[in-house]
mmCIF file of C-alpha atoms in Angstrom:
data_model
loop_
_atom_site.group_PDB
_atom_site.id
_atom_site.type_symbol
_atom_site.label_atom_id
_atom_site.label_comp_id
_atom_site.label_asym_id
_atom_site.label_seq_id
_atom_site.Cartn_x
_atom_site.Cartn_y
_atom_site.Cartn_z
ATOM 1 C CA MET Q 24 0.000 0.000 0.000
ATOM 2 C CA ASN Q 25 1.149 3.573 -0.744
ATOM 3 C CA ARG Q 26 2.323 5.127 2.524
ATOM 4 C CA ARG Q 27 3.775 8.328 0.999
ATOM 5 C CA LEU Q 28 0.481 10.168 0.577
ATOM 6 C CA SER Q 29 -2.196 9.738 3.191
ATOM 7 C CA THR Q 30 -5.866 10.460 2.618
ATOM 8 C CA LYS Q 31 -8.418 10.403 5.414
ATOM 9 C CA TYR Q 32 -11.041 7.752 4.860
ATOM 10 C CA PHE Q 33 -13.519 5.804 6.952
ATOM 11 C CA GLN Q 34 -14.935 2.305 6.992
ATOM 12 C CA VAL Q 35 -18.609 2.050 6.098
ATOM 13 C CA SER Q 36 -18.998 -1.710 6.394
ATOM 14 C CA GLN Q 37 -17.025 -4.766 5.390
ATOM 15 C CA ARG Q 38 -15.249 -4.023 2.081
ATOM 16 C CA VAL Q 39 -16.809 -0.557 1.753
ATOM 17 C CA TRP Q 40 -14.919 2.665 2.485
ATOM 18 C CA GLY Q 41 -15.651 6.359 2.084
ATOM 19 C CA THR Q 42 -13.966 9.735 2.219
ATOM 20 C CA LYS Q 43 -15.354 13.225 2.668
ATOM 21 C CA LEU Q 44 -14.131 15.693 0.052
ATOM 22 C CA LEU Q 45 -15.002 19.168 1.332
ATOM 23 C CA PHE Q 46 -18.742 18.590 1.888
ATOM 24 C CA VAL Q 47 -19.552 15.532 -0.267
ATOM 25 C CA ASN Q 48 -18.691 11.840 0.116
ATOM 26 C CA VAL Q 49 -17.347 9.311 -2.358
ATOM 27 C CA TYR Q 50 -17.210 5.560 -1.764
ATOM 28 C CA MET Q 51 -15.126 2.565 -2.792
ATOM 29 C CA ILE Q 52 -16.561 -0.961 -2.854
ATOM 30 C CA ALA Q 53 -14.332 -4.038 -2.985
ATOM 31 C CA ASN Q 54 -16.018 -7.177 -4.263
ATOM 32 C CA ARG Q 55 -15.794 -10.357 -2.247
ATOM 33 C CA PRO Q 56 -13.406 -13.000 -3.620
ATOM 34 C CA GLY Q 57 -15.361 -15.180 -6.012
ATOM 35 C CA ALA Q 58 -18.077 -12.563 -6.618
ATOM 36 C CA ALA Q 59 -16.216 -10.341 -9.068
ATOM 37 C CA LYS Q 60 -12.728 -8.980 -9.547
ATOM 38 C CA GLY Q 61 -11.586 -5.633 -8.281
ATOM 39 C CA TRP Q 62 -13.302 -2.651 -6.754
ATOM 40 C CA VAL Q 63 -15.736 0.063 -7.860
ATOM 41 C CA LEU Q 64 -15.796 3.815 -7.231
ATOM 42 C CA VAL Q 65 -19.162 5.399 -6.401
ATOM 43 C CA ASP Q 66 -19.289 9.117 -7.298
ATOM 44 C CA THR Q 67 -16.281 11.362 -7.901
ATOM 45 C CA GLY Q 68 -16.747 14.466 -5.778
ATOM 46 C CA LEU Q 69 -16.185 18.052 -6.852
ATOM 47 C CA LYS Q 70 -13.856 19.194 -9.608
ATOM 48 C CA GLY Q 71 -10.286 18.871 -8.345
ATOM 49 C CA SER Q 72 -10.982 15.730 -6.274
ATOM 50 C CA ALA Q 73 -9.147 13.267 -8.524
ATOM 51 C CA LYS Q 74 -5.762 13.313 -6.739
ATOM 52 C CA LYS Q 75 -7.335 12.637 -3.352
ATOM 53 C CA ILE Q 76 -9.479 9.830 -4.760
ATOM 54 C CA ILE Q 77 -6.460 8.186 -6.395
ATOM 55 C CA ALA Q 78 -4.434 8.534 -3.188
ATOM 56 C CA MET Q 79 -7.169 6.831 -1.181
ATOM 57 C CA ALA Q 80 -7.466 4.051 -3.752
ATOM 58 C CA GLU Q 81 -3.725 3.399 -3.645
ATOM 59 C CA GLU Q 82 -3.715 3.306 0.142
ATOM 60 C CA LEU Q 83 -6.513 0.739 0.105
ATOM 61 C CA PHE Q 84 -5.648 -1.363 -2.934
ATOM 62 C CA GLY Q 85 -2.009 -0.666 -3.813
ATOM 63 C CA PRO Q 86 0.014 1.592 -6.144
ATOM 64 C CA GLY Q 87 -1.235 1.831 -9.693
ATOM 65 C CA THR Q 88 -4.658 0.428 -8.861
ATOM 66 C CA ARG Q 89 -7.729 1.406 -10.825
ATOM 67 C CA PRO Q 90 -11.403 0.552 -10.372
ATOM 68 C CA ALA Q 91 -13.273 -1.980 -12.465
ATOM 69 C CA ALA Q 92 -15.900 0.723 -13.008
ATOM 70 C CA ILE Q 93 -17.219 4.059 -11.772
ATOM 71 C CA VAL Q 94 -20.880 4.360 -10.745
ATOM 72 C CA LEU Q 95 -22.661 7.711 -10.474
ATOM 73 C CA THR Q 96 -25.611 8.008 -8.120
ATOM 74 C CA HIS Q 97 -26.423 11.089 -10.226
ATOM 75 C CA GLY Q 98 -24.613 13.685 -12.277
ATOM 76 C CA HIS Q 99 -24.705 16.850 -10.163
ATOM 77 C CA ALA Q 100 -21.353 18.615 -10.193
ATOM 78 C CA ASP Q 101 -20.493 17.685 -6.606
ATOM 79 C CA HIS Q 102 -20.846 13.997 -7.527
ATOM 80 C CA SER Q 103 -19.346 14.000 -11.027
ATOM 81 C CA GLY Q 104 -16.840 16.857 -10.816
ATOM 82 C CA GLY Q 105 -13.746 14.666 -10.539
ATOM 83 C CA LEU Q 106 -14.806 12.369 -13.359
ATOM 84 C CA ALA Q 107 -13.099 14.023 -16.342
ATOM 85 C CA GLU Q 108 -9.692 14.037 -14.655
ATOM 86 C CA LEU Q 109 -10.066 10.481 -13.399
ATOM 87 C CA LEU Q 110 -10.956 9.210 -16.872
ATOM 88 C CA GLU Q 111 -7.734 10.701 -18.209
ATOM 89 C CA ILE Q 112 -5.906 8.298 -15.882
ATOM 90 C CA TRP Q 113 -8.331 5.375 -15.599
ATOM 91 C CA ASN Q 114 -9.823 3.934 -18.782
ATOM 92 C CA VAL Q 115 -12.849 2.334 -17.130
ATOM 93 C CA PRO Q 116 -16.605 2.274 -17.812
ATOM 94 C CA VAL Q 117 -18.933 4.752 -16.113
ATOM 95 C CA TYR Q 118 -22.454 3.639 -15.193
ATOM 96 C CA ALA Q 119 -25.569 5.774 -14.705
ATOM 97 C CA HIS Q 120 -29.340 5.411 -14.968
ATOM 98 C CA ALA Q 121 -30.890 6.011 -18.414
ATOM 99 C CA LEU Q 122 -32.728 9.115 -17.172
ATOM 100 C CA GLU Q 123 -29.427 10.613 -15.996
ATOM 101 C CA LEU Q 124 -27.665 10.240 -19.351
ATOM 102 C CA PRO Q 125 -28.862 13.540 -20.894
ATOM 103 C CA TYR Q 126 -26.846 15.422 -18.250
ATOM 104 C CA LEU Q 127 -23.778 13.243 -18.852
ATOM 105 C CA THR Q 128 -23.787 13.324 -22.659
ATOM 106 C CA GLY Q 129 -24.247 17.032 -23.292
ATOM 107 C CA LEU Q 130 -27.956 16.923 -24.141
ATOM 108 C CA SER Q 131 -29.472 18.881 -21.270
ATOM 109 C CA SER Q 132 -28.656 21.043 -18.286
ATOM 110 C CA TYR Q 133 -30.207 20.245 -14.941
ATOM 111 C CA PRO Q 134 -33.015 22.494 -13.682
ATOM 112 C CA PRO Q 135 -31.597 25.483 -11.816
ATOM 113 C CA ALA Q 136 -31.161 25.381 -8.076
ATOM 114 C CA ASP Q 137 -33.674 27.172 -5.863
ATOM 115 C CA PRO Q 138 -31.675 29.732 -3.842
ATOM 116 C CA SER Q 139 -34.887 31.336 -2.576
ATOM 117 C CA LEU Q 140 -35.058 28.627 0.097
ATOM 118 C CA THR Q 141 -33.757 30.620 3.051
ATOM 119 C CA ASP Q 142 -32.898 27.547 5.118
ATOM 120 C CA GLY Q 143 -29.113 27.776 5.178
ATOM 121 C CA LEU Q 144 -26.001 29.215 3.568
ATOM 122 C CA MET Q 145 -25.632 26.302 1.130
ATOM 123 C CA SER Q 146 -29.111 26.999 -0.204
ATOM 124 C CA LEU Q 147 -28.293 30.685 -0.699
ATOM 125 C CA LEU Q 148 -25.041 29.874 -2.466
ATOM 126 C CA SER Q 149 -26.653 27.227 -4.677
ATOM 127 C CA VAL Q 150 -27.351 29.879 -7.312
ATOM 128 C CA PHE Q 151 -23.638 29.585 -8.148
ATOM 129 C CA PHE Q 152 -23.568 25.772 -8.347
ATOM 130 C CA PRO Q 153 -23.109 24.572 -11.959
ATOM 131 C CA THR Q 154 -25.966 22.828 -13.719
ATOM 132 C CA SER Q 155 -24.511 22.514 -17.220
ATOM 133 C CA PRO Q 156 -24.085 18.993 -18.614
ATOM 134 C CA ILE Q 157 -20.820 17.180 -19.135
ATOM 135 C CA ASN Q 158 -20.236 15.033 -22.204
ATOM 136 C CA LEU Q 159 -18.851 11.558 -21.577
ATOM 137 C CA GLY Q 160 -19.904 10.312 -24.998
ATOM 138 C CA THR Q 161 -19.592 6.540 -25.273
ATOM 139 C CA LYS Q 162 -17.707 6.289 -21.973
ATOM 140 C CA VAL Q 163 -20.977 6.243 -20.025
ATOM 141 C CA LYS Q 164 -23.086 3.087 -19.992
ATOM 142 C CA THR Q 165 -26.754 2.717 -19.112
ATOM 143 C CA ILE Q 166 -27.434 0.615 -16.025
ATOM 144 C CA ASP Q 167 -29.567 -2.433 -16.735
ATOM 145 C CA MET Q 168 -32.009 -2.124 -13.854
ATOM 146 C CA GLU Q 169 -32.989 -5.779 -14.110
ATOM 147 C CA GLU Q 170 -29.487 -7.243 -14.278
ATOM 148 C CA GLY Q 171 -27.649 -4.620 -12.261
ATOM 149 C CA ILE Q 172 -24.005 -3.675 -12.766
ATOM 150 C CA PRO Q 173 -21.717 -6.558 -13.856
ATOM 151 C CA GLU Q 174 -18.809 -5.173 -11.830
ATOM 152 C CA LEU Q 175 -21.005 -5.196 -8.673
ATOM 153 C CA PRO Q 176 -22.906 -8.488 -8.958
ATOM 154 C CA GLU Q 177 -23.954 -8.659 -5.282
ATOM 155 C CA TRP Q 178 -25.358 -5.132 -5.123
ATOM 156 C CA LYS Q 179 -28.917 -4.145 -6.005
ATOM 157 C CA ILE Q 180 -29.360 -0.911 -7.942
ATOM 158 C CA ILE Q 181 -32.484 1.007 -6.920
ATOM 159 C CA HIS Q 182 -34.000 3.853 -8.907
ATOM 160 C CA THR Q 183 -34.606 6.648 -6.386
ATOM 161 C CA PRO Q 184 -35.741 9.726 -8.359
ATOM 162 C CA GLY Q 185 -36.758 13.060 -6.926
ATOM 163 C CA HIS Q 186 -33.450 14.772 -6.344
ATOM 164 C CA THR Q 187 -32.721 14.096 -10.028
ATOM 165 C CA PRO Q 188 -34.723 12.037 -12.551
ATOM 166 C CA GLY Q 189 -32.185 9.230 -12.817
ATOM 167 C CA HIS Q 190 -30.895 9.160 -9.254
ATOM 168 C CA ILE Q 191 -29.935 5.698 -7.985
ATOM 169 C CA SER Q 192 -29.000 4.125 -4.671
ATOM 170 C CA LEU Q 193 -27.027 0.914 -4.085
ATOM 171 C CA PHE Q 194 -27.968 -1.815 -1.589
ATOM 172 C CA LEU Q 195 -26.063 -4.906 -0.455
ATOM 173 C CA PRO Q 196 -28.551 -7.432 0.972
ATOM 174 C CA ILE Q 197 -25.811 -9.604 2.545
ATOM 175 C CA ASN Q 198 -25.215 -7.091 5.336
ATOM 176 C CA SER Q 199 -27.926 -4.481 4.604
ATOM 177 C CA THR Q 200 -25.532 -1.708 3.598
ATOM 178 C CA LEU Q 201 -27.134 1.178 1.698
ATOM 179 C CA ILE Q 202 -25.303 3.823 -0.324
ATOM 180 C CA ALA Q 203 -28.080 6.383 -0.586
ATOM 181 C CA GLY Q 204 -26.496 9.117 -2.698
ATOM 182 C CA ASP Q 205 -28.666 12.220 -2.303
ATOM 183 C CA ALA Q 206 -31.975 10.363 -1.935
ATOM 184 C CA PHE Q 207 -31.646 11.590 1.642
ATOM 185 C CA SER Q 208 -28.862 13.075 3.747
ATOM 186 C CA THR Q 209 -27.374 12.264 7.138
ATOM 187 C CA THR Q 210 -26.694 15.923 7.834
ATOM 188 C CA LYS Q 211 -28.443 19.222 7.140
ATOM 189 C CA ALA Q 212 -27.154 19.674 3.599
ATOM 190 C CA GLU Q 213 -28.595 23.194 3.411
ATOM 191 C CA SER Q 214 -26.463 24.341 6.356
ATOM 192 C CA ALA Q 215 -22.791 25.148 5.809
ATOM 193 C CA PHE Q 216 -22.147 24.559 9.520
ATOM 194 C CA TYR Q 217 -23.528 21.023 9.306
ATOM 195 C CA SER Q 218 -22.126 20.298 5.836
ATOM 196 C CA PHE Q 219 -18.529 21.063 6.744
ATOM 197 C CA SER Q 220 -18.713 19.359 10.150
ATOM 198 C CA SER Q 221 -19.331 15.779 11.225
ATOM 199 C CA LEU Q 222 -22.713 16.470 12.829
ATOM 200 C CA LYS Q 223 -25.350 13.807 12.153
ATOM 201 C CA LYS Q 224 -29.018 14.340 11.458
ATOM 202 C CA LEU Q 225 -30.999 12.269 8.975
ATOM 203 C CA THR Q 226 -32.908 14.630 6.684
ATOM 204 C CA GLY Q 227 -34.412 14.635 3.200
ATOM 205 C CA PRO Q 228 -32.460 15.227 -0.003
ATOM 206 C CA PRO Q 229 -30.656 18.578 -0.389
ATOM 207 C CA ARG Q 230 -33.580 20.955 -0.803
ATOM 208 C CA TYR Q 231 -31.986 23.499 -3.109
ATOM 209 C CA PHE Q 232 -31.481 20.934 -5.902
ATOM 210 C CA THR Q 233 -34.472 18.616 -5.416
ATOM 211 C CA THR Q 234 -36.917 19.175 -8.270
ATOM 212 C CA ASP Q 235 -39.651 16.549 -7.722
ATOM 213 C CA TRP Q 236 -40.754 16.269 -4.114
ATOM 214 C CA GLU Q 237 -43.442 13.639 -4.635
ATOM 215 C CA ALA Q 238 -40.920 11.297 -6.268
ATOM 216 C CA ALA Q 239 -38.402 12.082 -3.512
ATOM 217 C CA ALA Q 240 -40.910 11.011 -0.849
ATOM 218 C CA GLN Q 241 -41.589 7.733 -2.628
ATOM 219 C CA SER Q 242 -37.856 7.082 -2.934
ATOM 220 C CA VAL Q 243 -37.228 7.588 0.788
ATOM 221 C CA ARG Q 244 -40.065 5.209 1.630
ATOM 222 C CA ARG Q 245 -38.696 2.641 -0.806
ATOM 223 C CA LEU Q 246 -35.307 2.796 0.902
ATOM 224 C CA ALA Q 247 -36.745 2.701 4.422
ATOM 225 C CA ALA Q 248 -38.615 -0.493 3.502
ATOM 226 C CA LEU Q 249 -35.249 -2.174 2.876
ATOM 227 C CA GLU Q 250 -34.470 -1.834 6.617
ATOM 228 C CA PRO Q 251 -30.806 -0.979 6.078
ATOM 229 C CA ARG Q 252 -28.466 -1.534 9.003
ATOM 230 C CA THR Q 253 -25.792 0.831 7.688
ATOM 231 C CA VAL Q 254 -26.277 3.928 5.539
ATOM 232 C CA ALA Q 255 -23.670 5.947 3.671
ATOM 233 C CA ALA Q 256 -25.159 9.092 2.125
ATOM 234 C CA GLY Q 257 -23.752 11.605 -0.300
ATOM 235 C CA HIS Q 258 -23.744 14.243 2.439
ATOM 236 C CA GLY Q 259 -23.164 13.472 6.109
ATOM 237 C CA PRO Q 260 -21.598 10.800 8.323
ATOM 238 C CA VAL Q 261 -22.309 7.063 8.256
ATOM 239 C CA MET Q 262 -25.327 6.055 10.343
ATOM 240 C CA ARG Q 263 -26.079 2.629 11.811
ATOM 241 C CA GLY Q 264 -28.331 0.596 14.034
ATOM 242 C CA ARG Q 265 -31.205 1.927 16.107
ATOM 243 C CA GLU Q 266 -30.337 5.573 15.480
ATOM 244 C CA LEU Q 267 -30.558 4.970 11.729
ATOM 245 C CA HIS Q 268 -33.731 2.890 11.957
ATOM 246 C CA ASP Q 269 -35.620 5.415 14.056
ATOM 247 C CA GLN Q 270 -34.610 8.520 12.105
ATOM 248 C CA LEU Q 271 -35.105 6.945 8.670
ATOM 249 C CA HIS Q 272 -38.589 5.701 9.507
ATOM 250 C CA GLU Q 273 -39.481 9.035 11.093
ATOM 251 C CA LEU Q 274 -38.436 10.725 7.848
ATOM 252 C CA ALA Q 275 -40.365 8.232 5.704
ATOM 253 C CA ASP Q 276 -43.502 8.524 7.834
ATOM 254 C CA ASN Q 277 -43.456 12.323 7.998
ATOM 255 C CA PHE Q 278 -41.683 13.305 4.788
ATOM 256 C CA GLU Q 279 -44.244 15.874 3.676
ATOM 257 C CA GLN Q 280 -44.100 17.654 7.036
ATOM 258 C CA VAL Q 281 -40.351 17.551 7.770
ATOM 259 C CA ALA Q 282 -38.558 17.365 4.423
ATOM 260 C CA ILE Q 283 -40.517 19.428 1.896
ATOM 261 C CA PRO Q 284 -40.064 23.216 2.153
ATOM 262 C CA VAL Q 285 -43.151 25.291 2.912
ATOM 263 C CA LYS Q 286 -42.505 27.337 -0.225
ATOM 264 C CA GLY Q 287 -40.186 26.917 -3.156
ATOM 265 C CA ARG Q 288 -39.890 26.823 -6.922
ATOM 266 C CA TYR Q 289 -40.456 23.073 -7.132
ATOM 267 C CA VAL Q 290 -42.893 22.669 -4.235
ATOM 268 C CA GLY Q 291 -46.119 21.458 -5.827
ATOM 269 C CA HIS Q 292 -44.696 22.138 -9.291
ATOM 270 C CA PRO Q 293 -41.999 19.588 -10.169
ATOM 271 C CA ALA Q 294 -39.614 19.924 -13.069
ATOM 272 C CA VAL Q 295 -40.377 17.400 -15.813
ATOM 273 C CA ALA Q 296 -37.777 15.376 -17.700
ATOM 274 C CA ASP Q 297 -37.510 12.424 -20.064
ATOM 275 C CA GLU Q 298 -34.746 10.454 -21.805
ATOM 276 C CA MET Q 299 -33.676 13.602 -23.668
ATOM 277 C CA GLY Q 300 -33.475 15.803 -20.585
ATOM 278 C CA VAL Q 301 -35.543 18.567 -19.017
ATOM 279 C CA THR Q 302 -38.835 19.377 -20.756
ATOM 280 C CA TYR Q 303 -40.420 21.747 -18.233
ATOM 281 C CA ILE Q 304 -39.145 24.014 -15.452
ATOM 282 C CA PRO Q 305 -41.665 25.859 -13.281
ATOM 283 C CA PRO Q 306 -41.181 29.645 -13.108
ATOM 284 C CA TYR Q 307 -40.153 31.437 -9.961
ATOM 285 C CA ILE Q 308 -43.186 32.583 -7.999
ATOM 286 C CA SER Q 309 -41.657 35.986 -7.336
ATOM 287 C CA SER Q 310 -38.817 37.585 -9.280
ATOM 288 C CA SER Q 311 -38.309 40.112 -6.461
ATOM 289 C CA ILE Q 312 -37.646 37.308 -3.989
ATOM 290 C CA LEU Q 313 -35.207 35.727 -6.424
ATOM 291 C CA LYS Q 314 -33.332 38.999 -6.979
ATOM 292 C CA ALA Q 315 -33.058 39.634 -3.246
ATOM 293 C CA THR Q 316 -31.855 36.086 -2.617
ATOM 294 C CA VAL Q 317 -29.237 36.260 -5.362
ATOM 295 C CA GLY Q 318 -28.051 39.554 -3.929
ATOM 296 C CA VAL Q 319 -27.604 38.064 -0.458
ATOM 297 C CA ALA Q 320 -25.873 35.013 -1.904
ATOM 298 C CA ALA Q 321 -23.489 37.177 -3.928
ATOM 299 C CA ALA Q 322 -22.620 39.236 -0.851
ATOM 300 C CA LEU Q 323 -21.944 36.090 1.175
ATOM 301 C CA ALA Q 324 -19.829 34.573 -1.584
ATOM 302 C CA THR Q 325 -17.783 37.779 -1.855
ATOM 303 C CA PHE Q 326 -17.282 37.863 1.903
ATOM 304 C CA PHE Q 327 -15.943 34.303 2.025
ATOM 305 C CA ILE Q 328 -13.684 34.845 -1.000
ATOM 306 C CA ILE Q 329 -12.158 37.997 0.555
ATOM 307 C CA LYS Q 330 -11.799 36.250 3.912
ATOM 308 C CA GLY Q 331 -10.069 33.329 2.241
ATOM 309 C CA LEU Q 332 -7.602 35.654 0.471
ATOM 310 C CA GLN Q 333 -6.744 37.378 3.746
ATOM 311 C CA GLU Q 334 -5.970 34.135 5.609
#
């Protein structure tokens, strides 16, 4: 194993590891001997994450290692940002759901974030988060939802839309490990304080980028019905046992009351998408609210940039 460059990572469950890159997690899954060869990377973090991901992989699996495949829970920039750089080094297949392909092959941008949700700094700053597509061309493969992913034969792939149309989660029945992506979070993703800390709280998907709340509710209930014993989400620490069970079922049972914002661009008016990408985006209810929110977000962004330059 490479001891020259150390990357902080944590154990999720047997043969599953994760690392937190700024405010988002990526995961590495090693197949059991006899199941399939090698290991698989799930999500790639923000742009600029490639070196840290490679360092972690080499610490776990040895110098020069590469995954058998890369799986994207969805294509938002904080989950696919490191992909282009990694593919320059690793010539491996990338898997995503069919409804996620338009955003990974240059066909469609994602719906814009909703920065008018005044529920945390991350929501305010979401107006600056990129939504443009990337273009992987033939490097991305559609997941066969019946057969699963050949490089992960023991894992079930579950379509969990709501946050994005083609969002997926991964479940290992052998030990009830769930990689949830952004179907829900184990921290308050809207809060910068929570996002950059290790504080745990099981909540719904990140509000500022969730564009179909009815589908999101159904997805959380589908995952709760699996009765996972360990959960690794895209945002937040690993959760296990009774704490996980109680909070996940509380979220599933009360999703409409605790997860869905009272007001918002996509509340009651979901964005619509198909295999070619977005076909409908609801308008903002109030342009004055949007302008004020963008103004506050810009001021906050400027403050943090100046502060960072002074340190």
